[in-house]
mmCIF file of C-alpha atoms and ligand atoms in Angstrom:
data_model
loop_
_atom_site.group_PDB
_atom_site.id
_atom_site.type_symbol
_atom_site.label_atom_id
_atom_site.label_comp_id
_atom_site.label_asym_id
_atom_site.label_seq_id
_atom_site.Cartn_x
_atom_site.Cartn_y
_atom_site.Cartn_z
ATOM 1 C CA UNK A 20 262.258 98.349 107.877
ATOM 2 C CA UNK A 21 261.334 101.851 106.653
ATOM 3 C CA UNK A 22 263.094 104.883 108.143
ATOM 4 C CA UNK A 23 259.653 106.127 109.752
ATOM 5 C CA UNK A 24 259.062 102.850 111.206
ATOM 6 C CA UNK A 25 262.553 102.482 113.175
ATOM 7 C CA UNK A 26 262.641 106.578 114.306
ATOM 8 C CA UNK A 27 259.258 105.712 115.384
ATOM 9 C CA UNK A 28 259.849 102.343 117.715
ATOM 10 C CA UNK A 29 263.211 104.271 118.500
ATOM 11 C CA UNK A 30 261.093 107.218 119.811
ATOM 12 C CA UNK A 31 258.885 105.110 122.032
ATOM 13 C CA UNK A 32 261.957 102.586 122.958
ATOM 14 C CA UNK A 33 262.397 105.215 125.450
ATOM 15 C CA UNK A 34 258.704 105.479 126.746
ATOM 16 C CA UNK A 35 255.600 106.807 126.134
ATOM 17 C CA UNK A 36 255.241 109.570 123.302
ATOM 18 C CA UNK A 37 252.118 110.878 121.982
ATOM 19 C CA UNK A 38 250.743 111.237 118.602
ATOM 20 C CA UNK A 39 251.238 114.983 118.179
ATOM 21 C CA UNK A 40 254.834 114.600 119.055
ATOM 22 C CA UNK A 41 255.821 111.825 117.402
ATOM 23 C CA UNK A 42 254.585 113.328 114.320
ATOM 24 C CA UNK A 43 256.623 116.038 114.872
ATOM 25 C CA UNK A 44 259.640 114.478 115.493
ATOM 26 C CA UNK A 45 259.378 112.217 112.621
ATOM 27 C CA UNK A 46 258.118 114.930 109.784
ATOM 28 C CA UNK A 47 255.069 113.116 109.073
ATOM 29 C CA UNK A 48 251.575 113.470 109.794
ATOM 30 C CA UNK A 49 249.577 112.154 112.693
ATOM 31 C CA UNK A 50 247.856 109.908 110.334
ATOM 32 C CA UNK A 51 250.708 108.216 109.229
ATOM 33 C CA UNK A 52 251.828 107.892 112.796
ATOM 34 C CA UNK A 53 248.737 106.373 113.762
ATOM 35 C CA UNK A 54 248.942 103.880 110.117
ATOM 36 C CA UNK A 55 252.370 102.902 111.379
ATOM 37 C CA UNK A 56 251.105 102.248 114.806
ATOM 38 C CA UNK A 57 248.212 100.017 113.688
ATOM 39 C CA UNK A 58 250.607 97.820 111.301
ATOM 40 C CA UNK A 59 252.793 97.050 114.178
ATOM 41 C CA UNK A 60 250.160 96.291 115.919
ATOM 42 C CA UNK A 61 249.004 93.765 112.868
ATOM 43 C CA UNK A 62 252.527 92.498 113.641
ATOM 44 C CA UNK A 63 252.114 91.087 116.870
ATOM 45 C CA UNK A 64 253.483 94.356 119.020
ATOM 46 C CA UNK A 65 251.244 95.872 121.883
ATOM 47 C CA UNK A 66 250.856 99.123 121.657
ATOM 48 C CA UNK A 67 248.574 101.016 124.005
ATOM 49 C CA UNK A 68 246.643 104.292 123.878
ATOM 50 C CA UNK A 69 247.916 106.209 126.854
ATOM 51 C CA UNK A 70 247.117 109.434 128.813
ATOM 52 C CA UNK A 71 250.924 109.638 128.139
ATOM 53 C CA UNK A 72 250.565 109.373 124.345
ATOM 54 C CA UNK A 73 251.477 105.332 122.622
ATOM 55 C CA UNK A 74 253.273 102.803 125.027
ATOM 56 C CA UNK A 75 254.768 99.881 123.929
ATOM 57 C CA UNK A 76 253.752 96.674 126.044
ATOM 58 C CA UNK A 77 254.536 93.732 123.895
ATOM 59 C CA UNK A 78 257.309 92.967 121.455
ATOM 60 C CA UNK A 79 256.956 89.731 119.098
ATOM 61 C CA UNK A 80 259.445 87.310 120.053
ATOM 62 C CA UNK A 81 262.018 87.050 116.930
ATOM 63 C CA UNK A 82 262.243 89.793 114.277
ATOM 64 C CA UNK A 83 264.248 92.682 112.885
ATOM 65 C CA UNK A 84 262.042 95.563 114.306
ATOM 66 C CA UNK A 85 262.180 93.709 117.684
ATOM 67 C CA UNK A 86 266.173 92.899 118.169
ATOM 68 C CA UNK A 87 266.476 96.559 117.286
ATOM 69 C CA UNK A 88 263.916 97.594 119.510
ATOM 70 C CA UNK A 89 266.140 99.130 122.301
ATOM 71 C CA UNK A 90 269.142 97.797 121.450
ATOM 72 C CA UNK A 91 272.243 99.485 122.519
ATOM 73 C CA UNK A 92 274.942 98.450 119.360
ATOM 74 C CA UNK A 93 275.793 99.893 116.521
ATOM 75 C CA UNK A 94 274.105 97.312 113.877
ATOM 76 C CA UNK A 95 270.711 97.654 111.918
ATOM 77 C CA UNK A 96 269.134 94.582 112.058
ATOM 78 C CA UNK A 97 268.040 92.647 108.342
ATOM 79 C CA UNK A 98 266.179 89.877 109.076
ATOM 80 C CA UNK A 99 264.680 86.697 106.987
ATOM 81 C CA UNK A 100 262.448 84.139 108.143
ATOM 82 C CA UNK A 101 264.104 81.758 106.013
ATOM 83 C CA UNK A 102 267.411 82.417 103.554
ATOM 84 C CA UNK A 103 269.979 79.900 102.195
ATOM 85 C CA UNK A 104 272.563 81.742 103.940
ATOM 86 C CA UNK A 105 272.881 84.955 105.836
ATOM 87 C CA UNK A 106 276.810 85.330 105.372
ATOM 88 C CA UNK A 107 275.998 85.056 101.631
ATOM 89 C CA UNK A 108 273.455 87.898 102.270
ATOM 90 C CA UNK A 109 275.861 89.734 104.328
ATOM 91 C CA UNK A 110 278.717 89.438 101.207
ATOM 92 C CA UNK A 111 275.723 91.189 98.846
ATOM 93 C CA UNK A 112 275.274 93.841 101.509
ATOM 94 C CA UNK A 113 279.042 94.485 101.296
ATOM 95 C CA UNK A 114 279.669 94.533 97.749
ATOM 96 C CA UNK A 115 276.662 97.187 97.902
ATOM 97 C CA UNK A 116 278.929 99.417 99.986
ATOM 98 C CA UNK A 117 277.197 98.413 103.318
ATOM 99 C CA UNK A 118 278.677 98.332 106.775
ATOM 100 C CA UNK A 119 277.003 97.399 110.400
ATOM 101 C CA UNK A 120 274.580 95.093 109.639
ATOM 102 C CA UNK A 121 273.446 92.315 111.041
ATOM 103 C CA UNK A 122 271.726 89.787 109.126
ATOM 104 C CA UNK A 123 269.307 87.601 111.031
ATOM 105 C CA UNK A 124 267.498 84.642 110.291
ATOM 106 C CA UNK A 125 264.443 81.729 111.686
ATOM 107 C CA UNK A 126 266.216 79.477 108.901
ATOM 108 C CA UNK A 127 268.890 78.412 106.884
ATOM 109 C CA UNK A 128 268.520 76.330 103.805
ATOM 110 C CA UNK A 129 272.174 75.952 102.283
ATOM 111 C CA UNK A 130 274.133 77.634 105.800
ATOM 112 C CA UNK A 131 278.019 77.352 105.247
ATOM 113 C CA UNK A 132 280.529 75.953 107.732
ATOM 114 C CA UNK A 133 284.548 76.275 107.136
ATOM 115 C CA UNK A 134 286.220 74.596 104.782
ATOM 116 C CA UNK A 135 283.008 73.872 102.639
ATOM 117 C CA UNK A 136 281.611 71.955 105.692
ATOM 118 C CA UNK A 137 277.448 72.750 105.849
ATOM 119 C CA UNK A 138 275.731 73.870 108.702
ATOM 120 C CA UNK A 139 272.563 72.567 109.779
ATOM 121 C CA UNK A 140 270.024 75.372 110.416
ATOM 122 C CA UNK A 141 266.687 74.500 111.068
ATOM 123 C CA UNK A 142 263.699 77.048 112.081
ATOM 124 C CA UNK A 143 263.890 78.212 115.624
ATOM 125 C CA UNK A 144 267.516 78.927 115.646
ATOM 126 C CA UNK A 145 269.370 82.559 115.713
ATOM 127 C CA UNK A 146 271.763 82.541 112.316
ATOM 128 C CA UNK A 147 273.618 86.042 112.152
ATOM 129 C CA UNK A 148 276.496 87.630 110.277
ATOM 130 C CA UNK A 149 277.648 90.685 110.972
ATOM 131 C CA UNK A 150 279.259 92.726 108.665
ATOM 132 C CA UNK A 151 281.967 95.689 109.506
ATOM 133 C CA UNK A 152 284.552 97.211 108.102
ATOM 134 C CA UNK A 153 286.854 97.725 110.894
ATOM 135 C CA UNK A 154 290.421 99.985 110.199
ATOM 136 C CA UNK A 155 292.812 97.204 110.731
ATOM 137 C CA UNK A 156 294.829 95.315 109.197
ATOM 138 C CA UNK A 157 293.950 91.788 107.208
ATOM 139 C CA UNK A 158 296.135 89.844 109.662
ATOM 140 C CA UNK A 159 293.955 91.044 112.166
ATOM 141 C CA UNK A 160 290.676 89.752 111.314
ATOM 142 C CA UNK A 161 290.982 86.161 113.814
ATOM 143 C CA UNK A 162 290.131 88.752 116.653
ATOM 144 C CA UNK A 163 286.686 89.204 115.394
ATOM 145 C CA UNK A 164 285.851 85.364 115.491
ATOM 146 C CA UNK A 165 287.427 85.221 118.681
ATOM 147 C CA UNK A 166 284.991 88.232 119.963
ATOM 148 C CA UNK A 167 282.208 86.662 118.288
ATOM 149 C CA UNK A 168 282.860 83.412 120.332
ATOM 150 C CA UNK A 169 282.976 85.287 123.606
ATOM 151 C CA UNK A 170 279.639 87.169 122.666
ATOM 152 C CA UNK A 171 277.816 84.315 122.237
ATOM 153 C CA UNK A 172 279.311 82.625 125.259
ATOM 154 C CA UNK A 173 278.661 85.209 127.526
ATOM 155 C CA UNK A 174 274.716 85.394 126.117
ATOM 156 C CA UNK A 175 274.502 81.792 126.949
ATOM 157 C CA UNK A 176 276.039 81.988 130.188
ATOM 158 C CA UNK A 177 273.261 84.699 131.186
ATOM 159 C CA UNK A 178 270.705 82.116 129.818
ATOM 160 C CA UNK A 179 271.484 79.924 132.128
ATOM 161 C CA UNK A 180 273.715 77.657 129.824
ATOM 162 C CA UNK A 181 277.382 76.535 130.766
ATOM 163 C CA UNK A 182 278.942 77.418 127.531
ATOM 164 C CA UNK A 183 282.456 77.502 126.580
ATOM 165 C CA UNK A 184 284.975 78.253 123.341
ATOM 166 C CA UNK A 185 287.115 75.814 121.788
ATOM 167 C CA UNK A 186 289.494 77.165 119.785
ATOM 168 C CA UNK A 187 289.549 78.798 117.119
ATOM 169 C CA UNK A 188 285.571 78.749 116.673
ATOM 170 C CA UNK A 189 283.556 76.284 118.567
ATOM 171 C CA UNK A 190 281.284 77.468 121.305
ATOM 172 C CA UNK A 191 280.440 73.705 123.439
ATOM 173 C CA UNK A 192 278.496 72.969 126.177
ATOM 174 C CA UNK A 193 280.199 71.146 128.818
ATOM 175 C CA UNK A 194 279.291 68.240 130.459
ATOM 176 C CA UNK A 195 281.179 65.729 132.739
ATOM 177 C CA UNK A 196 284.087 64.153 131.342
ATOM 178 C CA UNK A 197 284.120 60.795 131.059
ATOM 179 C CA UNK A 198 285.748 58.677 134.006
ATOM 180 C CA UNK A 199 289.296 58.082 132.641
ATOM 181 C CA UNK A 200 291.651 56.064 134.348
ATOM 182 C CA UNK A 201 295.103 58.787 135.027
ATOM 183 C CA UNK A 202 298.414 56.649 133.959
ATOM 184 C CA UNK A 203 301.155 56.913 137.001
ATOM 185 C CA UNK A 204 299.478 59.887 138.454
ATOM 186 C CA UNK A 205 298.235 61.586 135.930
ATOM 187 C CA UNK A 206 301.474 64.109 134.589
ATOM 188 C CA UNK A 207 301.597 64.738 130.841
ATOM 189 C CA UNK A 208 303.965 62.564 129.909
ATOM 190 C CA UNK A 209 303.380 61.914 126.661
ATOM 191 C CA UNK A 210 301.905 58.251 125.355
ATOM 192 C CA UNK A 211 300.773 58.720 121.737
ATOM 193 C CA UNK A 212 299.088 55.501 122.577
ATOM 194 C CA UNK A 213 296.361 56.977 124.527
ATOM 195 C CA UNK A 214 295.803 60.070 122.173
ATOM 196 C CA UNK A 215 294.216 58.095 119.591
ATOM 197 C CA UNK A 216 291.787 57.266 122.068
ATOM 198 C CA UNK A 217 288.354 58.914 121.466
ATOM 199 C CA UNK A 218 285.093 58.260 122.449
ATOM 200 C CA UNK A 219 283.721 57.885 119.361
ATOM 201 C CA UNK A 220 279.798 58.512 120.640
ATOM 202 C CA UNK A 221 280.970 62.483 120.752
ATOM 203 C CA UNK A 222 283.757 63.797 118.151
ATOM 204 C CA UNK A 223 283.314 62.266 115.324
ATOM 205 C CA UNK A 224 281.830 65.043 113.761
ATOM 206 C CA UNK A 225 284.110 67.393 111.900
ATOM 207 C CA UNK A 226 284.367 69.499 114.748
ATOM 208 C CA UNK A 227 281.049 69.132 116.025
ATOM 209 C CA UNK A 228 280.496 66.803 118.978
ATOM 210 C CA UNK A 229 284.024 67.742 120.487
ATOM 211 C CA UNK A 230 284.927 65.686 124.132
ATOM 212 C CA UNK A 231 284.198 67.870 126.870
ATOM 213 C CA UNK A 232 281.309 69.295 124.883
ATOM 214 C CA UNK A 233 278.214 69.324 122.687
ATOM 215 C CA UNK A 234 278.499 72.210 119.625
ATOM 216 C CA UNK A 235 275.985 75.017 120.579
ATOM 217 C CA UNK A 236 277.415 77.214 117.735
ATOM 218 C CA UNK A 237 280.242 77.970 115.300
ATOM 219 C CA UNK A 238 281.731 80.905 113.790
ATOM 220 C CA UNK A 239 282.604 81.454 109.833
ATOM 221 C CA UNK A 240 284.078 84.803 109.541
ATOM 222 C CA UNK A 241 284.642 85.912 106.349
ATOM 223 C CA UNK A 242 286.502 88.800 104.841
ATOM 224 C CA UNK A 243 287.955 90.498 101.796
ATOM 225 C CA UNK A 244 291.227 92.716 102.485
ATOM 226 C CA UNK A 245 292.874 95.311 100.687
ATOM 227 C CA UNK A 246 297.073 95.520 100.930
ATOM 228 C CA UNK A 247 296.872 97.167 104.623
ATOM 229 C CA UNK A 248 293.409 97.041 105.313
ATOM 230 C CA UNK A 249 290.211 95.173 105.775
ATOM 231 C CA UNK A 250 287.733 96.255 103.240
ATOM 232 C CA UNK A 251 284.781 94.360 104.503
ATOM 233 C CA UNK A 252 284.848 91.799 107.441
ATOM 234 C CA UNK A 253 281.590 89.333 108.073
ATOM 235 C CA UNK A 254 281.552 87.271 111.552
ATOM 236 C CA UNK A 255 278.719 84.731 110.314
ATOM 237 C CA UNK A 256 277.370 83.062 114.068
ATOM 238 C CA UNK A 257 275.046 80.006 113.875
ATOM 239 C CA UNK A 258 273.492 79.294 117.424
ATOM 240 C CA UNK A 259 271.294 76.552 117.782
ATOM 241 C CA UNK A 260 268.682 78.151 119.886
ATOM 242 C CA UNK A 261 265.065 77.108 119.730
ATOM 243 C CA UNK A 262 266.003 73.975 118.045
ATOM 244 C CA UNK A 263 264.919 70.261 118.925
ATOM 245 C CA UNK A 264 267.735 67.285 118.777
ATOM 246 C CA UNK A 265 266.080 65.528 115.913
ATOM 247 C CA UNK A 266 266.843 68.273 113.963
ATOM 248 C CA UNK A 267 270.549 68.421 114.739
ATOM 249 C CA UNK A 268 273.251 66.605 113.954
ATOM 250 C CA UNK A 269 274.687 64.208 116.637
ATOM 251 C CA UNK A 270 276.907 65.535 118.783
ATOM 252 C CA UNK A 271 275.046 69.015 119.002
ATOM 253 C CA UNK A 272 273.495 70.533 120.887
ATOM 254 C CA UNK A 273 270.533 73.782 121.476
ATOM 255 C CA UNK A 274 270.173 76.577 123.952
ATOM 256 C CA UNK A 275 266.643 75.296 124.584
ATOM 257 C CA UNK A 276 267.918 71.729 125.256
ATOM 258 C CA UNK A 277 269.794 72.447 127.915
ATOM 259 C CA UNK A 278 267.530 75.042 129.576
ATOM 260 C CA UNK A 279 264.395 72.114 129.414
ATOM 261 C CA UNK A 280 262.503 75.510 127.908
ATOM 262 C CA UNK A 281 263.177 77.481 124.397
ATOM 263 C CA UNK A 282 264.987 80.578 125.235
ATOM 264 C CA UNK A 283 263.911 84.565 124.328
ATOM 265 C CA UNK A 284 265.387 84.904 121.171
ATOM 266 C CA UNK A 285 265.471 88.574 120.640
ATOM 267 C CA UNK A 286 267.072 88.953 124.500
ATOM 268 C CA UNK A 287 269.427 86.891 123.315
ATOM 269 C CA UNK A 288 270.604 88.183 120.051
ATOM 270 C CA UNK A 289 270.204 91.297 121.628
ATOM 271 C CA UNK A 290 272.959 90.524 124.051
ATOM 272 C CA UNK A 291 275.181 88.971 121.562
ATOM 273 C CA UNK A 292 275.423 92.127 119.142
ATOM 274 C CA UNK A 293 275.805 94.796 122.512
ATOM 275 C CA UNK A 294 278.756 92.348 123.783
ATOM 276 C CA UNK A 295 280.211 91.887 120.209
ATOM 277 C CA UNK A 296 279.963 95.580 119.549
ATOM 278 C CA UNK A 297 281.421 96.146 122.865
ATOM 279 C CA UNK A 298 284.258 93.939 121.703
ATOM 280 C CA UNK A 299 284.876 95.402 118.678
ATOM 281 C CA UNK A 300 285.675 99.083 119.630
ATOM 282 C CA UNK A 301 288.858 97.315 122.329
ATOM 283 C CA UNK A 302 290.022 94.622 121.028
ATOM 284 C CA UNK A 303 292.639 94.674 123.500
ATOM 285 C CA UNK A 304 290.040 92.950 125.665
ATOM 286 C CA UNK A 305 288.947 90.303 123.618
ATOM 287 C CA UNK A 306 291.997 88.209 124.667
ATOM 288 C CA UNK A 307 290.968 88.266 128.264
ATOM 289 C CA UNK A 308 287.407 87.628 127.901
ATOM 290 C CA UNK A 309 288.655 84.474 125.462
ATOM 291 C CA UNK A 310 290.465 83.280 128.085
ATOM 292 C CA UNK A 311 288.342 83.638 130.582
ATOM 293 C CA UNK A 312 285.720 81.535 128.616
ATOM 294 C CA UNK A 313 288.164 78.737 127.348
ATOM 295 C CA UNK A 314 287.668 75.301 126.981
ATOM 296 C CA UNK A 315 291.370 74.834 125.278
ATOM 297 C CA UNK A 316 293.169 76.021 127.629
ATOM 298 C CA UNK A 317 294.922 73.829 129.847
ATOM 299 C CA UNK A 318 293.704 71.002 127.625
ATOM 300 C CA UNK A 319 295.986 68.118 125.586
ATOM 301 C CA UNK A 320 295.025 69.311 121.991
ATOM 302 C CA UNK A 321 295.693 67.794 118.436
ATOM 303 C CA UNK A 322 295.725 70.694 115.973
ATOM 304 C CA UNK A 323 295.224 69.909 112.464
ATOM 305 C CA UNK A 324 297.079 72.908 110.545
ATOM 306 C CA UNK A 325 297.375 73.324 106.698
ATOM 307 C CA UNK A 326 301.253 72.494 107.704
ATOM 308 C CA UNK A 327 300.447 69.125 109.403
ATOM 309 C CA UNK A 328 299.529 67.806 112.926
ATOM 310 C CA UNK A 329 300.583 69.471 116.108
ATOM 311 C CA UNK A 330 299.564 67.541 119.348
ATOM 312 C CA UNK A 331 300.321 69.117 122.710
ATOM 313 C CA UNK A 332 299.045 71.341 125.701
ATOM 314 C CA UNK A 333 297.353 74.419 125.032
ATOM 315 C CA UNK A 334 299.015 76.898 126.983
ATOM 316 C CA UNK A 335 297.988 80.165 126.105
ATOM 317 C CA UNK A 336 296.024 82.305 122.712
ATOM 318 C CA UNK A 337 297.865 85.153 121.614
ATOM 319 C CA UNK A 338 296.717 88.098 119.326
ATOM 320 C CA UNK A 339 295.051 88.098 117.279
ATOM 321 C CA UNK A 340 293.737 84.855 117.830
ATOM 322 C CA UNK A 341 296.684 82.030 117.532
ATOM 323 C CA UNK A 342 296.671 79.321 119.825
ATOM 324 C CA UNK A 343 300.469 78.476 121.719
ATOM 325 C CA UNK A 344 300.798 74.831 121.840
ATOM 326 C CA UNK A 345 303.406 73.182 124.136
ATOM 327 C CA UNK A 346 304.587 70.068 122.056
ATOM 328 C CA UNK A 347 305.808 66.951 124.380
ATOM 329 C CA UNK A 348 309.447 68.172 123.417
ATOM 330 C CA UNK A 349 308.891 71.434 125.005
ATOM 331 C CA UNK A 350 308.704 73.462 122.048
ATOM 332 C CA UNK A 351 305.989 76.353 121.665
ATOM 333 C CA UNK A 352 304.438 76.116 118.183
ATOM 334 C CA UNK A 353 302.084 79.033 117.426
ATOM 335 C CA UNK A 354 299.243 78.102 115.618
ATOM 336 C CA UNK A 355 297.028 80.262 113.245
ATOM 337 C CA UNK A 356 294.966 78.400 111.877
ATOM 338 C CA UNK A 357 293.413 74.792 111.899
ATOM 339 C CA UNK A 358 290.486 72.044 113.877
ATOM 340 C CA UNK A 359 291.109 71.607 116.918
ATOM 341 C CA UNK A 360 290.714 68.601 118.777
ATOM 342 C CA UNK A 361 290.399 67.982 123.014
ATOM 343 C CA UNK A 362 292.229 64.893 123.954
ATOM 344 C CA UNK A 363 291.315 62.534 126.515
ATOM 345 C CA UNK A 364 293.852 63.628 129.363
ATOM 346 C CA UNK A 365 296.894 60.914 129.974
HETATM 347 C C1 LIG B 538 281.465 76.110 111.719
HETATM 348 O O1 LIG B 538 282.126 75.404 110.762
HETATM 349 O O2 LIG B 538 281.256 75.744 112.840
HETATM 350 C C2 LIG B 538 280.953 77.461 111.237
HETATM 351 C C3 LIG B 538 279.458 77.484 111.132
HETATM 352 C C4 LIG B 538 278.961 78.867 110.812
HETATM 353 C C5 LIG B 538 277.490 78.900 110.591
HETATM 354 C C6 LIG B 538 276.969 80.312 110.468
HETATM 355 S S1 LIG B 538 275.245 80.408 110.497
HETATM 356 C C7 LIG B 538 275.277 82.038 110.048
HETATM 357 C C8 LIG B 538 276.347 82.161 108.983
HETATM 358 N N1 LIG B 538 275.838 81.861 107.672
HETATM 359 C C9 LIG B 538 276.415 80.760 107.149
HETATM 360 O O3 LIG B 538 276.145 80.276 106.020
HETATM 361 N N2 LIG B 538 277.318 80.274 108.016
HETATM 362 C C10 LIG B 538 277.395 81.070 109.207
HETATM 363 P P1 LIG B 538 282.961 74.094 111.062
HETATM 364 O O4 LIG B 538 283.902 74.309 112.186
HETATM 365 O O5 LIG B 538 283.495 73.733 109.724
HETATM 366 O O6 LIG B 538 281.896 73.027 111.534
HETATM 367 C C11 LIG B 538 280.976 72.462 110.628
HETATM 368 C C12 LIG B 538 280.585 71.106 111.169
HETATM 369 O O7 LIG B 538 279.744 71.271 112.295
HETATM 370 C C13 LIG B 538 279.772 70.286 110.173
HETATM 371 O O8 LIG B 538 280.608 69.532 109.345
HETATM 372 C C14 LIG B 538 278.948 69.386 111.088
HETATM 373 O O9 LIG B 538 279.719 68.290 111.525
HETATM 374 C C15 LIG B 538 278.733 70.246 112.305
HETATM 375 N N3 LIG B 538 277.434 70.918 112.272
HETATM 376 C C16 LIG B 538 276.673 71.260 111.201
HETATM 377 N N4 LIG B 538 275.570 71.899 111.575
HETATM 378 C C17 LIG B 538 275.599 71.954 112.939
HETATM 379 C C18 LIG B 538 274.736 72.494 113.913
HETATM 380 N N5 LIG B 538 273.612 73.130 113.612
HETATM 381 N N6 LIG B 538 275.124 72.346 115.214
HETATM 382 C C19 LIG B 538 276.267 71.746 115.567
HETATM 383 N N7 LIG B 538 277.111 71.219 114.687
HETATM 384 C C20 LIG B 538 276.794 71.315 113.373
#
């Protein structure tokens, strides 16, 4: 987006302006207002003739000019109708020398999940990464996925979806558990018998498809540090939004699924960047808001970690972003990183 074109919609974000002024304000003439006007307009944006000077009445649906159009976080917007993936993008913009950007997409062709896992992205969804450079430390940088999870969470939740986070990256939508019989009341007293039990219609998916849950979205952050610092951080968010089942892999699941209607896209993303940004300048609070959200919590886990399994109760996260598991020996293992599994309770 030029510079004239975002001081003008961020001129009339506010309300009417008219020609004469806007000119003004943006050091260019009243014909190149009025050009400006007219290829918005060509772009699917009302924009009325007032008394008052231009009003804005419509705003297309999904776009770069409209998730910035009165936004209230610190990002510009890039967006792509289709790209193969917008954390790759994001990695360009930061070699560049970038920072606060979000890069938005209708499409991904060659999307990235962890651990050179894909992720399906299909027209109709929202695919973002956000790239920052935030003054803290590489240890650090789990908060940001963590914040990221929460941000989309709470956007869903507003939507009218009943979203929640699995740890460390996972955003599910619940639905009823599955009727299990509770052995001799139901404490957690360990049988390794039952934890191999899974229903293998909904996890079987890498992480996708988790009990308790559909997969609504995951989280790739990405970062490079320096000895002290992070030099470049990129939260990359895949939400399936607008998105049919057929297009999905099982065990997921789309915002416009479980509303029965697609969702507004540009509310939506929107919400997600003012919450992240939000986020991002306390991250003090992020802990809270992840808790508040949880899924994990509470739940009989099995974590796979680089350093082997750990199978327990999630008791608690702790910053920036490890996950306390109580082990059937009582011991508290702390772990940083790893897929994370919900167990059928015993
Ligand atoms: C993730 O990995 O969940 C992180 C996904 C991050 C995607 C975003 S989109 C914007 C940005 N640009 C990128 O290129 N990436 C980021 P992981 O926990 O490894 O889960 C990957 C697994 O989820 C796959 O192996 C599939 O089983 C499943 N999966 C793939 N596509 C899915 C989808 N659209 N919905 C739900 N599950 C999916």
């Amino acid at each position: 987006m030029t510079d004239t074109r975002r001081a003008l919609l961020d001129a009339l974000a506010a309300g009417p302006v008219a020609g004469p002024a806007l000119a003004e304000r943006l050091g260019v003439s009243r014909a190149a207002v009025w050009k400006q006007v007219e290829a918005l307009r060509e772009e699917g944006w009302g924009i009325e003739s007032t008394d008052d000077g231009y009003r804005v009445t419509d705003v297309p649906e999904f776009g770069g000019a409209a998730i910035e159009f009165g936004l209230d976080a610190g990002f510009a917007v890039e967006f792509h109708d289709s790209i193969g993936s917008t954390n790759e993008r994001a990695r360009e913009l930061a070699t560049e020398g970038h920072e606060d950007v979000a890069v938005v997409a209708d499409e991904q062709t060659a999307g990235r999940g962890r651990l050179d896992r894909g992720w399906t992205g299909p027209p109709g969804g929202i695919y973002t990464s956000l790239l920052l450079r935030p003054d803290v430390p590489p240890a650090h940088a789990p908060i940001y996925t963590l914040a990221a999870a929460v941000a989309v969470t709470r956007a869903a939740r507003e939507a009218g979806v009943d979203a929640r986070i699995k740890w460390p990256n996972d955003v599910l939508v619940s639905r009823a558990e599955p009727e299990v019989p509770l052995a001799g009341g139901g404490e957690a007293a360990g049988d390794p018998a039952n934890e191999s039990q899974s229903d293998s219609s909904d996890d079987v998916l890498g992480g996708s498809g988790e009990r308790g849950g559909k997969k609504l979205c995951g989280i790739l952050t990405e970062m490079e540090g320096e000895a002290d610092r992070v030099a470049w951080l990129i939260a990359g968010i895949g939400i399936n939004a607008n998105v049919a089942a057929d297009s999905l892999p099982e065990g997921a699941t789309s915002l416009q699924i479980e509303r029965g209607e697609p969702v507004d896209r540009r509310a939506f993303t929107q919400r997600l960047l003012e919450t992240f940004d939000d986020l991002r300048s306390d991250p003090d609070s992020v802990l809270d808001a992840w808790r508040e959200h949880a899924a994990t919590l509470g739940q009989r886990v099995r974590v796979d970690t680089p350093g082997g399994e750990i199978v327990g109760e999630a008791v608690d996260v702790t910053f920036p972003g490890a996950l306390l598991v109580e082990t059937d020996d009582g011991e508290r293992e702390r772990v940083t990183a790893g897929d994370c599994e919900h167990l059928r309770p015993i």
